[in-house]
Short mmCIF file of C-alpha atoms in Angstrom, two decimals:
data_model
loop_
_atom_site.label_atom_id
_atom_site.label_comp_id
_atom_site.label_asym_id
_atom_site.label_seq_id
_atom_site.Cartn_x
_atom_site.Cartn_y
_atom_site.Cartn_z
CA UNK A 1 204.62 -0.39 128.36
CA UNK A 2 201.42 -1.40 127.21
CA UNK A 3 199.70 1.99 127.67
CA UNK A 4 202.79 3.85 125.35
CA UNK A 5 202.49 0.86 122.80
CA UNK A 6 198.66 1.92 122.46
CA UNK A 7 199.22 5.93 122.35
CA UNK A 8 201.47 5.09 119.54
CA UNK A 9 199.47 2.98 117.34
CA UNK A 10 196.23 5.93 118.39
CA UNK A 11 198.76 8.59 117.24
CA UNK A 12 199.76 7.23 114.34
CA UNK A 13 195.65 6.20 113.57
CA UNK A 14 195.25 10.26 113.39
CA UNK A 15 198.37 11.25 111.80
CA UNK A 16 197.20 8.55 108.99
CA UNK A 17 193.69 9.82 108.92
CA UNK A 18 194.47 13.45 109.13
CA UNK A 19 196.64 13.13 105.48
CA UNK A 20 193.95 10.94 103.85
CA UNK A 21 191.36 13.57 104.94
CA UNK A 22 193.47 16.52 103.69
CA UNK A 23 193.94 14.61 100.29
CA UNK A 24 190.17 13.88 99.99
CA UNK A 25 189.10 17.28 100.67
CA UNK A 26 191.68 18.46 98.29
CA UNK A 27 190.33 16.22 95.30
CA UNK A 28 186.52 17.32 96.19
CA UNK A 29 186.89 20.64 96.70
CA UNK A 30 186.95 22.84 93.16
CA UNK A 31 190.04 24.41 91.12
CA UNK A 32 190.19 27.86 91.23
CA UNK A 33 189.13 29.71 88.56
CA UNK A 34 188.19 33.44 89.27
CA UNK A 35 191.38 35.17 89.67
CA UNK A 36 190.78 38.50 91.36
CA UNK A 37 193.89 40.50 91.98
CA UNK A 38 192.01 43.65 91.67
CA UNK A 39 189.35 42.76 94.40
CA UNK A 40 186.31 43.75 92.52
CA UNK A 41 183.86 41.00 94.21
CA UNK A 42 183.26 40.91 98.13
CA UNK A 43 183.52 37.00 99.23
CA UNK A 44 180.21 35.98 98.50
CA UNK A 45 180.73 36.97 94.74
CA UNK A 46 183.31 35.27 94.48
CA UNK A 47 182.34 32.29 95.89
CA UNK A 48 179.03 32.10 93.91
CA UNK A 49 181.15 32.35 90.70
CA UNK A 50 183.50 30.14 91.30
CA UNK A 51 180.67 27.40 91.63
CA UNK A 52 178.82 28.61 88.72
CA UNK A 53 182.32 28.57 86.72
CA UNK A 54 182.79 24.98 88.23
CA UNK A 55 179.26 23.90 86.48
CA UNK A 56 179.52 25.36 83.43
CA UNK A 57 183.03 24.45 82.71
CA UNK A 58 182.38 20.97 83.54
CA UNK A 59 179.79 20.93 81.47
CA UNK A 60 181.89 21.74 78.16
CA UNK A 61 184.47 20.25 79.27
CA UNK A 62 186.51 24.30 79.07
CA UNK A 63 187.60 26.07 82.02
CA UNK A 64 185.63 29.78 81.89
CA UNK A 65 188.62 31.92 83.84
CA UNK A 66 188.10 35.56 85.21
CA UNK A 67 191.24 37.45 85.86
CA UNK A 68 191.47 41.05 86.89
CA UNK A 69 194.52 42.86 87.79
CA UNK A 70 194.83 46.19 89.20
CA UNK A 71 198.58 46.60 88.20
CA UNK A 72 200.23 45.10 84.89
CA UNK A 73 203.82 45.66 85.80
CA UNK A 74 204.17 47.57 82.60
CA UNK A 75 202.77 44.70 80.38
CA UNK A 76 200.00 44.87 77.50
CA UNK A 77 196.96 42.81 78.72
CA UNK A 78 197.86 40.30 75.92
CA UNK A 79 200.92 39.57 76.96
CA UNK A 80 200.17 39.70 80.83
CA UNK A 81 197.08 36.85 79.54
CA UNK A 82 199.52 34.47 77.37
CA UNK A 83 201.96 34.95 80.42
CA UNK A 84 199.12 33.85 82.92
CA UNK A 85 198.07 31.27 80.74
CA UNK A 86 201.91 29.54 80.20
CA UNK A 87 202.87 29.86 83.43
CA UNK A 88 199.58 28.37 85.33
CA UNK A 89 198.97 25.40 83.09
CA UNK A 90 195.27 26.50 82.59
CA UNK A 91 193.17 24.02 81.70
CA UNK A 92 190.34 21.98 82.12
CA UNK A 93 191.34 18.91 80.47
CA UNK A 94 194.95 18.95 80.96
CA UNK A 95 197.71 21.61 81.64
CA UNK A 96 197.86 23.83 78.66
CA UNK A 97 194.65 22.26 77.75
CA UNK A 98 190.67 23.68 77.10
CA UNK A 99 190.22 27.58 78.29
CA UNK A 100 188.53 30.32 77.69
CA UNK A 101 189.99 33.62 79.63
CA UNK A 102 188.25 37.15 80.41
CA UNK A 103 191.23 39.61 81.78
CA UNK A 104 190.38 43.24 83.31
CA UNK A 105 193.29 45.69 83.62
CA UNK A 106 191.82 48.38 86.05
CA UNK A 107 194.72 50.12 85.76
CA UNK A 108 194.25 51.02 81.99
CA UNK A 109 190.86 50.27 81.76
CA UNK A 110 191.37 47.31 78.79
CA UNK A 111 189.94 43.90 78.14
CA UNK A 112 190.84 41.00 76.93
CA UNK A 113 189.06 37.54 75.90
CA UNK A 114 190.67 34.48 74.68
CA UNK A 115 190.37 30.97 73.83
CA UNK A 116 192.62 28.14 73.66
CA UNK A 117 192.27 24.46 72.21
CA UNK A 118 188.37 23.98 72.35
CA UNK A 119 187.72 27.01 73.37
CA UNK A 120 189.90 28.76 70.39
CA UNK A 121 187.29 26.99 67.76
CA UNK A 122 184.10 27.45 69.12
CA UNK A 123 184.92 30.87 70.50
CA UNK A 124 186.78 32.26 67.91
CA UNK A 125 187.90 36.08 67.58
CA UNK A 126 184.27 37.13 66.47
CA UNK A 127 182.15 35.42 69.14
CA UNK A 128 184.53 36.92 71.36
CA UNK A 129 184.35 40.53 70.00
CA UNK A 130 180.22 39.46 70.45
CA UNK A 131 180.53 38.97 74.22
CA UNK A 132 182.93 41.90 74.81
CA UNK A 133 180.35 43.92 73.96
CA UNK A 134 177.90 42.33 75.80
CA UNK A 135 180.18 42.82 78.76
CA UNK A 136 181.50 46.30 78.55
CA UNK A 137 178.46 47.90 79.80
CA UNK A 138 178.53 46.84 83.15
CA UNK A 139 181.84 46.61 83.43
CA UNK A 140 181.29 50.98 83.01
CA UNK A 141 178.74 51.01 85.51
CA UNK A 142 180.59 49.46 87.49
CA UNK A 143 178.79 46.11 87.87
CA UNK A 144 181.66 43.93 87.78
CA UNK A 145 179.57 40.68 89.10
CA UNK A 146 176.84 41.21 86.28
CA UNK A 147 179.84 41.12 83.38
CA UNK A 148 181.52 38.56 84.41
CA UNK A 149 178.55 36.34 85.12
CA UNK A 150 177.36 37.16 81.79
CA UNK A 151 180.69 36.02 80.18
CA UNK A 152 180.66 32.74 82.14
CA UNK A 153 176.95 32.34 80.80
CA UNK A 154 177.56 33.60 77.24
CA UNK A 155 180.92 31.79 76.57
CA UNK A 156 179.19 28.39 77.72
CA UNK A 157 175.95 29.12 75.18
CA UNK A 158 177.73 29.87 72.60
CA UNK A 159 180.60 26.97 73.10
CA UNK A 160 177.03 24.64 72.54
CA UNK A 161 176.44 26.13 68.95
CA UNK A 162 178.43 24.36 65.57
CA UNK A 163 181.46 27.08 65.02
CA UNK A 164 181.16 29.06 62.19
CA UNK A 165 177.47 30.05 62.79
CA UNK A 166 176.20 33.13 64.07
CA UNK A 167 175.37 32.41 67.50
CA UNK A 168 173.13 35.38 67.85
CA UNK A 169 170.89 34.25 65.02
CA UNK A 170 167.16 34.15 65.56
CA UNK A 171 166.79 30.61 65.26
CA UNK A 172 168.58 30.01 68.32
CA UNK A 173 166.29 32.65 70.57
CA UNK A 174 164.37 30.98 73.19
CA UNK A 175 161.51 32.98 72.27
CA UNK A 176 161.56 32.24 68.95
CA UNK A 177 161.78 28.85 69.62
CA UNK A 178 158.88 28.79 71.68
CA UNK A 179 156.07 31.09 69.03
CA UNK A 180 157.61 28.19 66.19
CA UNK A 181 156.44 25.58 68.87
CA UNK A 182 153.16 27.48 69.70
CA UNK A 183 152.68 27.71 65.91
CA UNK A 184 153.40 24.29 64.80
CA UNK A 185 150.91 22.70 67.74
CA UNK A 186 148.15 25.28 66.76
CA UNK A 187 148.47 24.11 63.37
CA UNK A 188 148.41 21.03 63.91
CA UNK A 189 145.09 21.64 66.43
CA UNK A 190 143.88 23.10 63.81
CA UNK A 191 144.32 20.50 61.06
CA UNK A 192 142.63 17.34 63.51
CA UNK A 193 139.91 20.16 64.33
CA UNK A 194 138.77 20.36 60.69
CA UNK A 195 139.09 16.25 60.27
CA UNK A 196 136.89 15.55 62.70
CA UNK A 197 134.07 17.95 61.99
CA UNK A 198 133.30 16.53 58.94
CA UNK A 199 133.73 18.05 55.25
CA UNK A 200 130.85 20.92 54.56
CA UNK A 201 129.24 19.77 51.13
CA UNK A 202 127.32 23.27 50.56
CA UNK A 203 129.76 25.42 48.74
CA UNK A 204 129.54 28.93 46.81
CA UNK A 205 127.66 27.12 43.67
CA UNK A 206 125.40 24.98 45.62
CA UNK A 207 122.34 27.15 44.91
CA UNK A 208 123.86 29.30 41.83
CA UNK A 209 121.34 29.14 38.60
CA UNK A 210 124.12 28.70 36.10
CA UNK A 211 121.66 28.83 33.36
CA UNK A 212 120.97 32.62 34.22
CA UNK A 213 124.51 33.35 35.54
CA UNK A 214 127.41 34.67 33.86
CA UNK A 215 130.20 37.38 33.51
CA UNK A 216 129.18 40.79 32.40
CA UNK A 217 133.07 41.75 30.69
CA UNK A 218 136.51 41.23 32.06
CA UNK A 219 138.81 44.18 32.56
CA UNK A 220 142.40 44.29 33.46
CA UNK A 221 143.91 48.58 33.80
CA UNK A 222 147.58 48.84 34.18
CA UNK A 223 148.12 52.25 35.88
CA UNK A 224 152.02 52.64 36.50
CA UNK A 225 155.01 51.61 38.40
CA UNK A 226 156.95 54.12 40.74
CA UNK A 227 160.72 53.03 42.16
CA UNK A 228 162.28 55.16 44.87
CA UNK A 229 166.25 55.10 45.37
CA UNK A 230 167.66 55.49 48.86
CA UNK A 231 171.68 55.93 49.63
CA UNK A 232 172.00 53.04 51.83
CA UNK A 233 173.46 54.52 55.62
CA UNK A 234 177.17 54.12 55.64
CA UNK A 235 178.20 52.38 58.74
CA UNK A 236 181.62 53.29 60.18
CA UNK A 237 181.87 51.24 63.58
CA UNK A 238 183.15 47.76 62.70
CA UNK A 239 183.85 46.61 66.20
CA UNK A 240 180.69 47.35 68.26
CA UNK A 241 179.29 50.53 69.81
CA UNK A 242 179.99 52.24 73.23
CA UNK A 243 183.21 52.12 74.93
CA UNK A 244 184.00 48.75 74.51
CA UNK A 245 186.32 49.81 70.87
CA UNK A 246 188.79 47.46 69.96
CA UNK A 247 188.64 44.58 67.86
CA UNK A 248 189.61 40.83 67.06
CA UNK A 249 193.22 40.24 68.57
CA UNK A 250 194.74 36.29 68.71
CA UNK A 251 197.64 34.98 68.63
CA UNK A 252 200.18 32.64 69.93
CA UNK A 253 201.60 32.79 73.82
CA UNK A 254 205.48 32.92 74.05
CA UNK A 255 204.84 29.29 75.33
CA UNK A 256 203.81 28.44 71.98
CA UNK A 257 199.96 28.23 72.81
CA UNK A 258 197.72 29.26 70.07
CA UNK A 259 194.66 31.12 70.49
CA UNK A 260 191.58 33.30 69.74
CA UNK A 261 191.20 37.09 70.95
CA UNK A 262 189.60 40.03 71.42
CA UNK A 263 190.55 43.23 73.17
CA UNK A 264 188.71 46.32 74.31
CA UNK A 265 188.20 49.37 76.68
CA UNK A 266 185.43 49.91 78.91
#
């Protein structure tokens, strides 16, 4: 009797620690993120991107999404996205909540960014239409893990700069950043270098005879002035150049969720 009493009580010690391990695991191990349907990345792409999606979400607090479909059962990407969005409670903060989406059709060859909440403010439609075309190149070639790592990285540099500023100004280049630095620290080399040499007290009048030294005449000629017009270049491509044509597209899902868009081809 004994012996049953303690195989229960062992039994139910593993059936216990068995659930409370499964629920751990579940709570450490990361959401899902990169959504490929159209089974562009071998495991080990996947896998990498779905931990650097886990860091840089975290890290603004905005769940960067990849989603890429080889078959849109006869929906526009828009509407497959808002669908995708509504009916998996995206979300970093909450269901519905902070996300910023990149969807491939393969089918049709289209894609699609948007934003919603957080993400719909500091990546509006025209930082959007900025990393589509960043993307579109290599999602041509072919280099599917290259574009959407780039989109990850882009979307979380450009969700660090104030909205409503270009975030491909030249004040926010690393390398300009760094000659400003180099500049300012030379300068100010510079500046302690000529303090502590001492001031030079010989000068260009030191040993000038100004008794015997003057100005000959003073003459100013005025010759002409020439102006040249030039028809400024027209420039027809508002969108962005190669095959990533399309433009600034948001909106508001059928759930109601608003956001920011842009939609190509590649």
């Amino acid at each position: 009797m004994k012996y049953k009493i303690y195989l229960k009580w062992i039994l139910s010690l593993v059936i216990i620690f068995t659930v409370v391990s499964s629920v751990a695991l579940g709570e450490l191990s990361p959401k899902e993120r990169i959504y490929d349907f159209a089974n562009l990345l071998t495991k080990e792409e996947k896998m990498e991107l779905e931990n650097i999606a886990n860091k840089y979400s975290s890290k603004r607090e905005t769940d960067l999404i990849i989603l890429t479909i080889s078959d849109s059962m006869g929906k526009d990407i828009i509407d497959y996205t808002e669908d995708f969005y509504d009916e998996k409670g995206l979300g970093y903060d909450k269901s519905h909540g902070n996300t910023a989406i990149l969807t491939i059709d393969m089918k049709n060859g289209d894609i699609y960014l948007a934003g919603y909440h957080k993400a719909e403010k500091y990546l509006d439609d025209y930082r959007l239409d900025i990393i589509r075309d960043k993307i579109a190149p290599d999602l041509s070639k072919g280099n599917y893990y290259d574009a959407f790592y780039s989109f990850i990285k882009t979307s979380y540099k450009y969700m660090g700069i104030r909205p409503g500023v270009n975030p491909e100004n030249i004040l926010f280049k690393f390398w300009f950043q760094v000659m400003v630095s180099l500049g300012i620290a030379g300068i100010a080399v510079g500046i302690m270098t000529y303090n502590t040499g001492g001031r030079t007290t010989v000068n260009a009048g030191t040993y000038q005879d100004h008794t015997n030294s003057k100005i000959i005449s003073r003459r100013d000629t005025y010759l002409r002035t020439d102006v040249t017009k030039r028809k400024k270049p027209s420039n027809n491509n508002n969108s962005g150049g190669g095959n990533s044509r399309g433009g600034s597209s948001g909106g508001v899902s059928r759930g109601g969720h608003s956001h920011s868009g842009s939609r190509g081809k590649f």
